[in-house]
XYZ file of C-alpha atoms in Angstrom:
706
model
C 1.461 41.798 -5.639
C 0.609 40.356 -8.435
C -0.818 37.014 -9.571
C 2.022 35.547 -9.868
C 3.718 36.132 -7.659
C 0.511 34.823 -4.993
C 0.712 31.447 -7.283
C 4.025 30.478 -7.019
C 5.260 27.814 -4.830
C 7.758 29.537 -2.390
C 11.549 28.542 -3.957
C 13.791 25.641 -2.003
C 17.186 24.265 -2.833
C 16.002 21.976 -5.897
C 19.042 19.287 -7.228
C 18.209 20.107 -10.990
C 17.023 17.183 -12.739
C 19.502 17.880 -16.396
C 17.467 16.888 -19.732
C 20.244 16.176 -22.168
C 19.576 15.617 -25.736
C 21.623 13.312 -28.360
C 21.667 13.144 -31.267
C 21.283 9.167 -32.680
C 21.734 7.580 -36.007
C 18.836 4.381 -36.629
C 19.745 1.762 -38.611
C 17.908 0.976 -41.468
C 17.030 3.943 -43.190
C 14.716 4.717 -39.719
C 16.214 8.217 -39.360
C 17.437 10.727 -36.475
C 16.496 9.449 -33.149
C 17.068 12.819 -30.517
C 18.025 10.512 -27.149
C 16.723 12.819 -23.963
C 18.718 11.326 -20.715
C 17.608 11.744 -17.519
C 20.579 13.133 -14.894
C 20.577 14.982 -11.525
C 24.668 14.472 -12.344
C 24.253 12.359 -8.796
C 24.499 8.571 -8.660
C 21.986 6.401 -8.008
C 21.326 7.041 -4.467
C 19.905 10.212 -5.738
C 16.977 9.240 -7.869
C 15.592 12.019 -10.330
C 13.216 13.763 -8.741
C 10.850 16.674 -10.914
C 10.617 19.803 -8.859
C 9.913 23.487 -10.317
C 13.172 24.088 -12.604
C 13.223 20.704 -13.202
C 9.436 20.945 -15.277
C 10.439 24.313 -17.130
C 13.902 22.398 -18.292
C 12.446 20.120 -19.877
C 9.570 21.866 -20.996
C 11.784 23.915 -23.175
C 13.742 20.488 -23.702
C 10.151 19.720 -25.124
C 9.626 22.168 -27.425
C 12.869 22.396 -28.890
C 12.383 18.640 -30.135
C 8.867 19.851 -31.564
C 10.841 22.566 -33.719
C 13.302 20.245 -34.601
C 10.763 17.258 -35.439
C 8.245 19.640 -37.700
C 11.791 21.097 -39.543
C 11.880 17.439 -40.700
C 15.313 16.858 -38.320
C 14.251 14.025 -36.490
C 12.131 11.355 -36.727
C 11.871 9.842 -33.317
C 12.191 11.538 -29.704
C 12.868 8.931 -26.998
C 13.727 9.652 -23.052
C 15.921 7.618 -20.600
C 17.669 7.971 -17.326
C 20.609 7.509 -15.939
C 22.162 4.257 -15.125
C 19.656 2.335 -12.811
C 17.201 5.426 -11.790
C 14.168 6.517 -15.307
C 12.807 9.089 -12.112
C 10.951 9.110 -8.715
C 8.521 11.657 -9.539
C 7.693 14.985 -7.986
C 10.112 16.763 -5.350
C 8.233 16.737 -2.327
C 9.778 19.948 -0.846
C 8.093 22.131 -3.384
C 4.175 20.347 -2.498
C 5.571 20.631 0.633
C 6.214 24.178 0.567
C 2.608 24.987 -0.948
C 0.711 26.986 1.500
C -2.477 27.806 -0.405
C -4.149 25.471 -2.762
C -3.779 27.492 -6.297
C 0.061 27.120 -5.783
C -0.783 23.065 -5.034
C -2.724 23.680 -8.477
C 0.081 25.118 -10.147
C 2.209 22.503 -9.432
C -0.152 19.925 -11.100
C -1.254 21.756 -13.871
C 3.061 22.306 -15.045
C 3.628 18.435 -15.299
C 0.480 18.156 -16.858
C 1.547 20.810 -20.020
C 5.116 19.639 -20.050
C 3.892 15.717 -20.154
C 0.794 17.001 -22.410
C 4.159 18.364 -25.611
C 5.636 15.410 -24.782
C 2.378 13.334 -25.688
C 1.809 16.123 -28.893
C 4.880 15.834 -30.550
C 4.217 15.221 -34.286
C 6.588 12.412 -34.268
C 6.361 8.870 -32.208
C 7.749 9.226 -27.886
C 9.515 6.331 -27.125
C 10.312 5.830 -23.102
C 13.590 3.541 -22.507
C 12.467 2.330 -18.972
C 16.122 2.004 -17.343
C 16.149 1.717 -13.782
C 13.497 2.437 -10.975
C 10.448 4.615 -12.265
C 7.844 5.857 -9.880
C 5.011 8.377 -9.512
C 5.916 11.201 -12.182
C 8.578 9.073 -13.336
C 5.887 6.352 -14.217
C 3.872 9.143 -15.660
C 6.112 10.916 -17.830
C 6.266 7.112 -19.752
C 2.959 6.542 -19.904
C 2.734 10.007 -22.030
C 5.126 8.514 -24.478
C 3.636 6.211 -27.158
C 5.681 3.061 -26.828
C 7.752 1.827 -23.654
C 10.096 -0.751 -23.754
C 11.799 -1.795 -20.213
C 15.044 -3.806 -18.757
C 14.119 -6.976 -17.110
C 16.479 -5.780 -13.621
C 14.313 -2.357 -12.896
C 13.765 -3.006 -9.413
C 10.779 -0.753 -8.874
C 7.833 0.739 -11.044
C 5.214 1.739 -8.896
C 2.551 4.632 -8.737
C 2.437 5.382 -4.476
C 1.257 8.634 -4.552
C -1.984 6.977 -2.670
C 0.254 5.357 0.196
C 1.481 9.174 0.540
C -1.919 10.984 0.597
C -1.653 11.693 -3.258
C -2.875 10.239 -6.329
C -0.902 9.805 -9.333
C -2.107 13.870 -10.868
C 0.740 14.306 -13.759
C -2.006 11.708 -16.121
C -1.355 8.299 -14.308
C -5.359 8.060 -13.663
C -5.806 8.108 -16.988
C -3.481 7.248 -19.085
C -2.988 4.109 -17.198
C -6.442 2.437 -17.137
C -6.425 3.239 -20.781
C -2.983 1.300 -21.620
C -3.846 -1.675 -19.354
C -7.370 -1.409 -18.444
C -8.846 -0.360 -15.195
C -8.275 -3.633 -12.925
C -4.860 -3.551 -14.292
C -4.085 -0.262 -13.444
C -6.194 -0.511 -10.390
C -3.199 -3.210 -8.715
C -0.892 0.110 -9.630
C -2.624 2.691 -8.488
C -4.600 1.236 -5.114
C -3.961 -1.906 -4.628
C 0.169 -1.740 -4.536
C 0.240 1.205 -2.589
C -2.699 0.096 0.235
C -0.426 -3.398 0.970
C 2.307 -1.400 2.779
C 3.617 0.262 -0.677
C 4.682 -2.768 -2.883
C 6.496 -2.304 -6.010
C 6.398 -4.137 -9.061
C 9.766 -5.770 -10.870
C 10.149 -4.457 -14.792
C 9.196 -7.966 -15.559
C 5.703 -7.111 -13.812
C 5.050 -4.630 -15.637
C 6.345 -5.756 -18.563
C 3.481 -8.414 -17.875
C 1.153 -5.976 -16.711
C 0.993 -4.271 -19.600
C 2.990 -1.098 -18.464
C 5.869 -1.878 -21.182
C 5.945 -3.326 -25.062
C 9.072 -4.729 -25.148
C 11.577 -6.015 -22.538
C 15.081 -6.388 -22.627
C 18.052 -7.342 -20.648
C 19.654 -4.795 -18.560
C 23.152 -5.702 -19.771
C 21.986 -4.419 -23.466
C 19.444 -2.236 -22.892
C 19.928 0.996 -24.789
C 20.915 -0.843 -27.371
C 18.673 -3.355 -27.737
C 15.632 -0.234 -26.970
C 17.192 1.701 -29.523
C 17.832 -1.562 -32.330
C 13.557 -1.687 -31.521
C 12.202 1.760 -31.668
C 14.222 1.612 -35.069
C 12.388 -1.158 -36.789
C 9.144 0.092 -35.277
C 9.582 3.252 -37.664
C 9.981 1.678 -40.158
C 6.999 -0.594 -40.057
C 9.016 -3.580 -39.147
C 7.690 -4.540 -35.954
C 4.113 -3.686 -34.809
C 3.178 -3.202 -31.576
C 0.125 -4.967 -30.683
C -2.019 -3.914 -27.596
C -5.039 -5.981 -26.193
C -8.319 -3.145 -26.666
C -9.482 -1.704 -24.188
C -12.831 -2.571 -22.733
C -15.443 0.366 -22.880
C -17.751 -1.901 -20.917
C -19.231 0.224 -18.129
C -19.973 -2.893 -15.944
C -16.806 -3.726 -16.061
C -15.256 -0.977 -15.268
C -16.908 -0.440 -12.438
C -16.928 -4.278 -11.455
C -12.913 -2.936 -10.760
C -13.892 0.349 -8.926
C -16.070 -1.635 -6.892
C -13.253 -4.524 -6.164
C -10.897 -2.026 -5.442
C -12.947 0.807 -2.993
C -13.549 -2.421 -0.661
C -10.243 -3.095 -0.102
C -9.971 0.876 -0.119
C -12.550 1.082 2.915
C -11.016 -2.603 4.435
C -7.663 -0.305 4.487
C -8.446 3.084 5.538
C -11.653 2.824 7.071
C -13.038 5.928 5.550
C -9.881 7.754 7.254
C -8.231 8.761 3.892
C -9.329 10.519 1.174
C -6.597 9.687 -1.126
C -7.375 5.820 -2.495
C -11.373 7.742 -2.684
C -10.150 10.511 -4.670
C -8.009 8.105 -7.185
C -11.109 5.738 -7.598
C -13.166 8.509 -9.041
C -10.338 9.361 -11.350
C -9.749 6.271 -13.231
C -14.011 5.601 -12.876
C -14.340 8.458 -15.123
C -11.405 7.559 -17.409
C -13.514 5.530 -19.151
C -15.440 8.472 -20.961
C -13.464 11.406 -20.024
C -11.449 13.025 -22.767
C -8.212 13.868 -21.915
C -7.940 18.006 -20.861
C -11.567 16.783 -19.139
C -9.010 13.884 -17.531
C -6.139 16.666 -16.635
C -8.399 18.958 -15.259
C -9.910 17.018 -12.584
C -6.405 15.188 -11.685
C -4.886 18.797 -11.296
C -8.395 19.995 -9.273
C -7.766 16.246 -6.984
C -4.198 17.258 -6.322
C -4.590 20.475 -5.726
C -7.649 19.211 -2.943
C -5.078 17.033 -1.604
C -1.779 19.063 -1.326
C -3.906 20.896 0.911
C -5.443 18.253 3.633
C -3.918 16.831 6.724
C -2.967 13.316 5.513
C -0.978 14.265 2.919
C 1.116 16.526 5.000
C 1.101 13.851 7.695
C 2.291 11.339 4.516
C 5.672 14.005 3.973
C 6.112 13.760 7.515
C 6.452 9.722 7.576
C 8.648 9.916 4.457
C 10.979 12.414 5.629
C 11.266 10.481 8.985
C 11.877 6.985 6.908
C 14.004 8.406 4.536
C 16.123 11.398 6.879
C 15.743 10.502 10.437
C 16.080 6.832 9.775
C 19.684 7.242 8.697
C 19.947 9.557 11.496
C 19.524 8.091 14.366
C 19.182 10.323 17.563
C 21.114 9.963 20.498
C 23.060 7.211 18.494
C 26.644 7.435 19.172
C 30.006 8.494 17.294
C 30.305 6.223 14.913
C 34.220 6.413 15.013
C 33.894 4.454 18.292
C 32.161 1.655 16.320
C 34.800 -1.856 16.877
C 34.253 -4.006 13.536
C 32.869 -7.255 12.955
C 34.012 -10.382 12.114
C 32.641 -13.034 13.602
C 28.923 -13.205 14.874
C 27.851 -15.882 16.771
C 24.489 -15.939 17.652
C 22.456 -18.879 20.161
C 20.109 -20.247 19.407
C 18.908 -21.971 16.199
C 14.650 -22.060 15.890
C 13.304 -19.798 13.449
C 14.386 -16.097 14.639
C 17.922 -17.083 15.123
C 17.698 -18.680 11.785
C 16.282 -15.682 10.208
C 19.004 -13.660 12.071
C 21.799 -16.432 10.542
C 20.475 -15.477 7.076
C 20.690 -11.802 7.437
C 24.041 -11.574 9.173
C 25.318 -13.916 6.375
C 23.633 -12.079 3.856
C 24.582 -8.280 4.810
C 27.831 -8.717 6.657
C 29.178 -11.745 4.846
C 31.387 -12.318 7.638
C 31.384 -16.169 9.381
C 28.236 -16.858 11.592
C 27.975 -19.535 14.062
C 24.813 -20.688 15.169
C 24.528 -22.870 18.626
C 21.309 -24.969 20.595
C 20.801 -27.313 22.877
C 21.343 -30.354 20.448
C 22.417 -31.383 16.809
C 18.682 -31.652 15.698
C 18.024 -28.354 16.090
C 21.163 -26.977 14.883
C 21.278 -28.866 11.535
C 17.414 -27.507 10.888
C 18.447 -24.330 11.381
C 20.990 -24.750 9.219
C 19.317 -26.517 6.926
C 16.984 -23.316 6.599
C 19.752 -21.392 5.593
C 20.819 -22.797 3.411
C 17.292 -23.247 1.816
C 16.471 -19.882 1.732
C 19.814 -19.160 -0.026
C 18.585 -21.945 -2.451
C 15.272 -20.009 -2.978
C 17.321 -16.353 -3.606
C 19.333 -18.662 -6.720
C 16.236 -20.063 -7.845
C 14.607 -16.886 -8.764
C 18.402 -15.184 -9.780
C 18.558 -12.647 -6.957
C 22.138 -14.536 -6.071
C 24.515 -16.438 -8.163
C 25.684 -19.590 -7.806
C 29.117 -18.562 -6.510
C 27.645 -15.984 -3.820
C 25.184 -19.241 -3.242
C 27.925 -20.954 -1.779
C 29.542 -18.559 -0.336
C 26.255 -17.588 2.025
C 25.858 -21.108 2.464
C 29.474 -21.678 3.613
C 29.699 -18.720 5.892
C 27.013 -20.000 8.467
C 28.268 -23.108 10.662
C 26.278 -24.663 13.701
C 27.667 -26.663 16.725
C 25.878 -27.700 20.314
C 28.766 -25.926 22.411
C 29.312 -21.793 21.993
C 33.424 -22.645 21.645
C 32.913 -21.053 18.411
C 32.274 -17.651 20.042
C 35.496 -17.621 21.108
C 36.857 -14.925 18.079
C 33.584 -13.434 17.714
C 33.116 -9.774 17.880
C 28.998 -9.650 17.808
C 27.361 -12.512 19.968
C 23.102 -12.181 20.012
C 20.737 -14.689 21.028
C 17.460 -15.495 20.322
C 16.159 -17.996 23.013
C 12.859 -18.449 25.079
C 11.583 -15.127 26.452
C 12.572 -15.312 30.390
C 15.368 -13.502 32.312
C 16.412 -16.807 34.303
C 17.573 -18.658 30.806
C 19.142 -15.109 29.222
C 21.336 -14.525 31.867
C 22.266 -17.937 31.981
C 22.937 -18.164 28.351
C 24.909 -14.590 28.996
C 27.165 -16.304 31.969
C 28.272 -19.343 29.636
C 29.089 -16.968 26.542
C 30.709 -14.382 28.968
C 33.244 -17.529 29.880
C 34.533 -17.581 25.898
C 34.282 -14.737 24.282
C 36.446 -11.938 24.338
C 35.838 -8.675 26.570
C 35.514 -6.697 23.133
C 32.762 -8.625 22.234
C 29.702 -7.305 21.765
C 26.818 -9.451 23.860
C 22.777 -8.333 21.688
C 20.213 -9.352 23.342
C 17.074 -10.149 20.918
C 14.165 -9.385 23.958
C 11.329 -8.330 23.137
C 10.378 -6.878 27.120
C 12.899 -7.617 29.552
C 15.323 -5.251 31.073
C 18.788 -4.986 29.390
C 20.594 -3.893 32.708
C 19.192 -6.411 35.049
C 19.980 -9.420 32.321
C 23.737 -8.190 32.105
C 23.585 -7.206 36.093
C 25.489 -10.497 37.280
C 28.259 -10.263 34.150
C 32.124 -9.048 34.715
C 31.821 -6.776 31.911
C 27.337 -5.369 32.198
C 28.981 -2.681 30.089
C 29.028 -4.921 26.422
C 25.519 -6.386 26.320
C 22.782 -3.913 25.023
C 19.143 -4.760 23.235
C 18.551 -5.909 19.825
C 15.193 -5.893 19.289
C 13.467 -7.080 15.754
C 10.454 -7.500 14.479
C 9.350 -10.487 12.535
C 9.545 -11.180 10.302
C 12.975 -9.859 10.476
C 13.602 -10.094 6.637
C 10.594 -7.520 6.315
C 10.320 -5.529 8.596
C 12.501 -2.209 8.731
C 12.639 -1.730 12.308
C 15.555 -2.291 15.016
C 15.006 -1.517 18.655
C 18.599 -0.349 20.255
C 18.190 -0.622 23.724
C 20.773 1.164 25.940
C 21.550 -0.753 29.555
C 22.157 1.864 32.360
C 25.879 0.135 32.337
C 25.936 -0.216 28.688
C 29.166 1.987 27.238
C 29.192 4.009 24.091
C 31.261 1.640 22.079
C 29.453 -1.268 22.391
C 26.773 0.986 21.749
C 27.996 2.409 18.609
C 28.831 -1.307 17.450
C 25.446 -1.815 17.608
C 24.333 1.309 15.366
C 27.047 0.276 12.932
C 26.411 -3.319 12.802
C 22.178 -2.199 12.200
C 22.681 -0.316 9.223
C 25.231 -2.914 7.928
C 22.341 -4.810 8.189
C 19.867 -2.539 6.716
C 18.082 -1.768 9.084
C 15.938 1.434 10.646
C 17.398 2.213 14.105
C 16.632 3.610 16.902
C 17.438 4.215 20.434
C 15.314 3.650 23.372
C 15.823 3.876 26.807
C 16.233 0.346 28.352
C 12.525 0.077 30.121
C 9.700 -2.209 29.524
C 8.676 -4.100 26.410
C 10.886 -0.134 24.715
C 8.582 1.618 22.384
C 6.413 -0.691 19.730
C 5.955 -3.158 22.089
C 4.842 -1.052 25.418
C 2.641 1.318 23.282
C 1.132 -1.995 20.751
C 0.491 -3.265 24.919
C -1.003 -0.367 25.490
C -3.236 -0.772 21.797
C -3.923 -4.867 22.127
C -4.525 -4.435 26.222
C -6.853 -1.644 26.570
C -9.228 -3.387 23.453
C -9.145 -6.269 24.851
C -10.468 -4.987 27.617
C -14.122 -2.962 25.667
C -14.911 -7.131 24.674
C -13.948 -8.626 27.956
C -16.766 -5.697 28.752
C -19.079 -6.733 26.129
C -18.188 -5.325 22.772
C -18.534 -7.896 20.399
C -15.235 -8.411 19.184
C -15.807 -7.964 15.531
C -16.873 -3.660 16.226
C -13.879 -3.698 18.187
C -11.644 -4.932 14.863
C -13.980 -2.552 12.637
C -12.154 0.493 15.234
C -9.615 0.531 13.310
C -9.295 0.059 9.695
C -6.634 2.773 8.437
C -4.776 2.796 11.978
C -2.904 -0.308 11.713
C -2.508 -2.339 9.048
C -4.553 -5.053 10.354
C -7.536 -5.351 13.005
C -6.078 -5.573 16.185
C -7.366 -9.321 16.810
C -6.386 -10.677 13.849
C -3.080 -9.279 14.250
C -3.361 -10.883 17.315
C -2.757 -14.545 15.783
C -0.296 -12.512 13.523
C 1.878 -12.208 16.599
C 0.418 -15.243 18.800
C -1.135 -15.294 21.795
C 1.442 -16.384 24.051
C 2.995 -13.926 23.136
C 0.200 -10.792 23.658
C -0.261 -12.278 27.076
C 3.062 -12.398 28.003
C 3.704 -8.858 27.062
C 1.207 -7.800 28.620
C 2.352 -9.618 31.610
C 5.027 -7.673 31.188
C 4.167 -4.407 31.655
C 0.828 -5.243 33.871
C 3.640 -5.804 36.301
C 6.093 -3.153 35.600
C 2.105 -0.715 35.019
C -0.413 -2.041 36.881
C -2.974 0.512 37.191
C -2.589 1.575 33.129
C -1.454 -1.921 31.720
C -4.828 -4.767 31.153
C -4.330 -8.695 31.336
C -7.435 -10.832 29.625
C -8.621 -13.965 31.724
C -10.090 -14.028 28.103
C -6.529 -13.758 26.285
C -5.330 -16.888 29.308
C -8.202 -19.062 28.095
C -6.846 -18.970 25.027
C -3.360 -19.541 25.481
C -3.762 -22.287 27.933
C -6.540 -23.652 25.311
C -3.784 -23.803 23.266
C -5.264 -21.950 20.149
C -4.023 -20.113 17.954
C -5.739 -17.687 16.586
C -9.098 -16.063 17.442
C -10.188 -15.897 13.695
C -10.464 -18.734 11.675
C -10.702 -18.507 7.617
C -13.813 -20.184 6.120
C -13.550 -19.509 2.293
C -10.867 -17.401 2.468
C -13.015 -14.713 5.113
C -12.103 -14.383 8.739
C -14.788 -15.674 11.139
C -13.914 -15.985 14.881
C -13.541 -18.837 15.746
C -16.530 -20.490 17.284
C -14.335 -23.078 20.156
C -12.468 -19.179 21.093
C -15.588 -17.353 21.502
C -17.409 -20.241 23.365
C -14.073 -19.421 25.406
C -14.455 -15.961 26.333
C -17.151 -15.343 29.559
C -19.452 -13.243 29.020
C -19.722 -9.897 31.928
C -23.254 -9.891 34.216
C -23.781 -6.157 32.942
C -22.155 -5.648 28.586
C -21.180 -2.294 27.526
C -21.435 -2.545 24.248
C -19.360 0.576 22.616
C -19.645 1.640 18.866
C -16.726 1.416 16.520
C -16.383 4.955 16.762
C -16.111 5.226 20.867
C -13.873 1.964 20.703
C -11.810 3.780 18.096
C -11.636 6.927 20.757
C -11.374 5.690 23.797
C -8.711 3.292 22.438
C -6.771 6.137 20.878
C -7.278 8.553 24.393
C -4.813 6.082 25.853
C -2.365 5.203 23.121
C -2.156 8.751 23.919
C -1.593 8.725 27.170
C 0.989 6.348 27.407
C 2.449 8.116 24.159
C 3.137 11.225 26.548
C 4.600 9.516 29.549
C 7.208 7.758 27.575
C 8.578 10.689 26.045
C 8.696 12.383 29.462
C 10.549 8.749 30.763
C 12.688 9.100 28.491
C 12.258 6.297 27.031
C 12.364 7.898 23.274
C 13.967 11.319 22.574
C 11.281 12.634 20.551
C 7.766 12.191 19.053
C 9.166 11.781 15.901
C 10.966 8.157 16.885
C 7.254 7.150 18.836
C 6.391 7.528 14.967
C 9.469 6.346 12.968
C 8.786 2.987 15.031
C 5.678 2.720 14.675
C 5.818 3.194 10.820
C 8.536 1.173 10.524
C 8.448 -2.200 13.326
C 4.378 -2.229 13.553
C 3.278 -0.927 9.327
C 0.909 2.158 11.313
C -0.193 3.922 8.018
C 1.690 6.927 6.616
C -0.891 8.971 5.958
C -1.772 8.796 10.167
C 2.021 10.283 9.711
C 2.574 6.907 12.271
C 0.870 7.786 15.694
C 1.149 11.305 17.433
C 0.341 13.527 14.297
C -3.338 11.131 14.335
C -3.728 11.957 17.691
C -2.577 15.854 17.424
C -5.193 15.552 13.932
C -7.922 14.361 15.778
C -7.791 16.514 19.002
C -7.355 13.652 21.218
C -3.662 14.601 21.895
C -4.664 17.890 23.926
C -8.178 16.388 24.916
C -5.867 13.640 27.470
C -2.623 15.644 27.841
C -3.211 18.731 27.656
C -0.646 19.765 24.561
C -0.120 18.650 21.285
C 2.931 16.573 19.964
C 4.146 18.205 16.825
C 3.425 22.210 16.433
C 1.483 23.024 14.283
C 2.760 22.123 10.596
C 5.066 19.904 11.351
C 2.761 17.102 10.006
C -0.801 18.878 9.050
C -1.428 21.957 6.849
C 0.693 25.555 7.385
C -1.148 27.332 8.735
């Protein structure tokens, strides 16, 4: 076998992003600009990416542009994207297929070669960022001499460390040398580590990632005129000088490292490699920096964290769009009006979401007019915020407000197709609500419950038509958390289930089918997790030690999460689970005392830093013979019970497959991409086999292929 064959990444069906060129005569004797448009031939729902064929094609295009520039045929080169999309980076399928380090190294070097060729063109180069730009797409813009950006760009990001990679086609070198180390680390580290936040066009411009910003309507025309003025010298591009002060760079890197430590607990290598690369960018030559990025990429591609990240990406991008076990979508009934029982915060959030996404009338009801007015008022205030931010126009704002009404009776539900309740989490209350609603609505109206833990089957048991009751469990805050658990009761029929899935899709939520069982997926796993952590603390381990054990697993330490969820809600969930599974689920008497004392959280935040509330600490009874565990021992013990619970849930049919447990924990609980949610982490650390005797996933599914 030849050397070329051994290093080549296995072939796959690539959607090639083409790079056609057209010549544009710039005004004012600026000469001819060769405009390259990145376009894979599909609309914006399939973004431009860089696979091996795309990189090879771009290399040929750049080589031809160099010939033309040297011949004096063109005065400048510009690169832009198809409508709404610039480019979103490397084709991850190519990365996933690399089975040897040499193949990963080849992917890294190929990107650097072509981007380096753009940097070395003998004429000025421009990136016209017209749409979403991520990863290698951002790095392509950094390879150009000048950048313009549309004010309408929805997303600019270097999300690599979120997945388990580094920006490896120049990002770790070029960005800090353009905008300074602190600003660069916001994009390379801070945003990915905080639930993969994205910048919008104006934010990227403010950060210095573009030299000029224009409105979306005439973006290309304005960018071409601006480029012409730059070429003729009429416009001078001024950028702040980047400090070379070692202390300044070290300070920025140290601050970012502190945040990475907090988020990952040292368990994810990618952000640390990115920090090293950014630190080196202060003094490195381009060749040295690119070579270092090549080595980092090759190492990380051959690491399990990236493979788990790619597995997570695949879950969110593909499995989420085709929910396992969902009935034929042709069975779904149209939803032309929605009723919501309750007008509290959750109900109000639901009203806003249904109005925004479905654009159908939404009727809120509650016990008294004051509560109803407050609920409708919340929706109107949120719409006004959207208007103020320019995310909706005045006409759309007025339409949305008009869609949401309220009253103290349920008569407005008579012609509703879908009614959801968001009332107190008590079975008798919910049964009473459904009895009242059933007396008013049509036989086909879907009755959806937002219960977080109660039995759908029992809730429907006294109704004339129990087959139209379905669990429809959102996560808080509704606008932010993607997950929607759809729970099938024993008598829920396929038409109801199909309508629930179609409605969830229209709401742009990640929908997962769940068997009717206590607390469903996320709250059951979190209940086992939080219960075991509470047990460890009740036995004598300090809260701060227990909280340190989970950096890099959960989005925040468990006792901080407890404050966010609310001690009373956490206690109720654990009581529900302990009633169903008394041998496994623990109810903390210390937590009960916190709830009885009406303490809203475990921590207080003087000077912005979490400290255990002394009043809460005083409520905790100290054991006579304390057992104090280390953070590592706490982690191992809690991961062990999670492995046991996950296996039991799969054996019981609560979820269709391990992938659904992982998708739920990623989108409903914020578990990390680089862990693959939960089960790949349990497999990677050997906990699955130790506790249950077998892995959850086959080797290579979310780890480096053997």
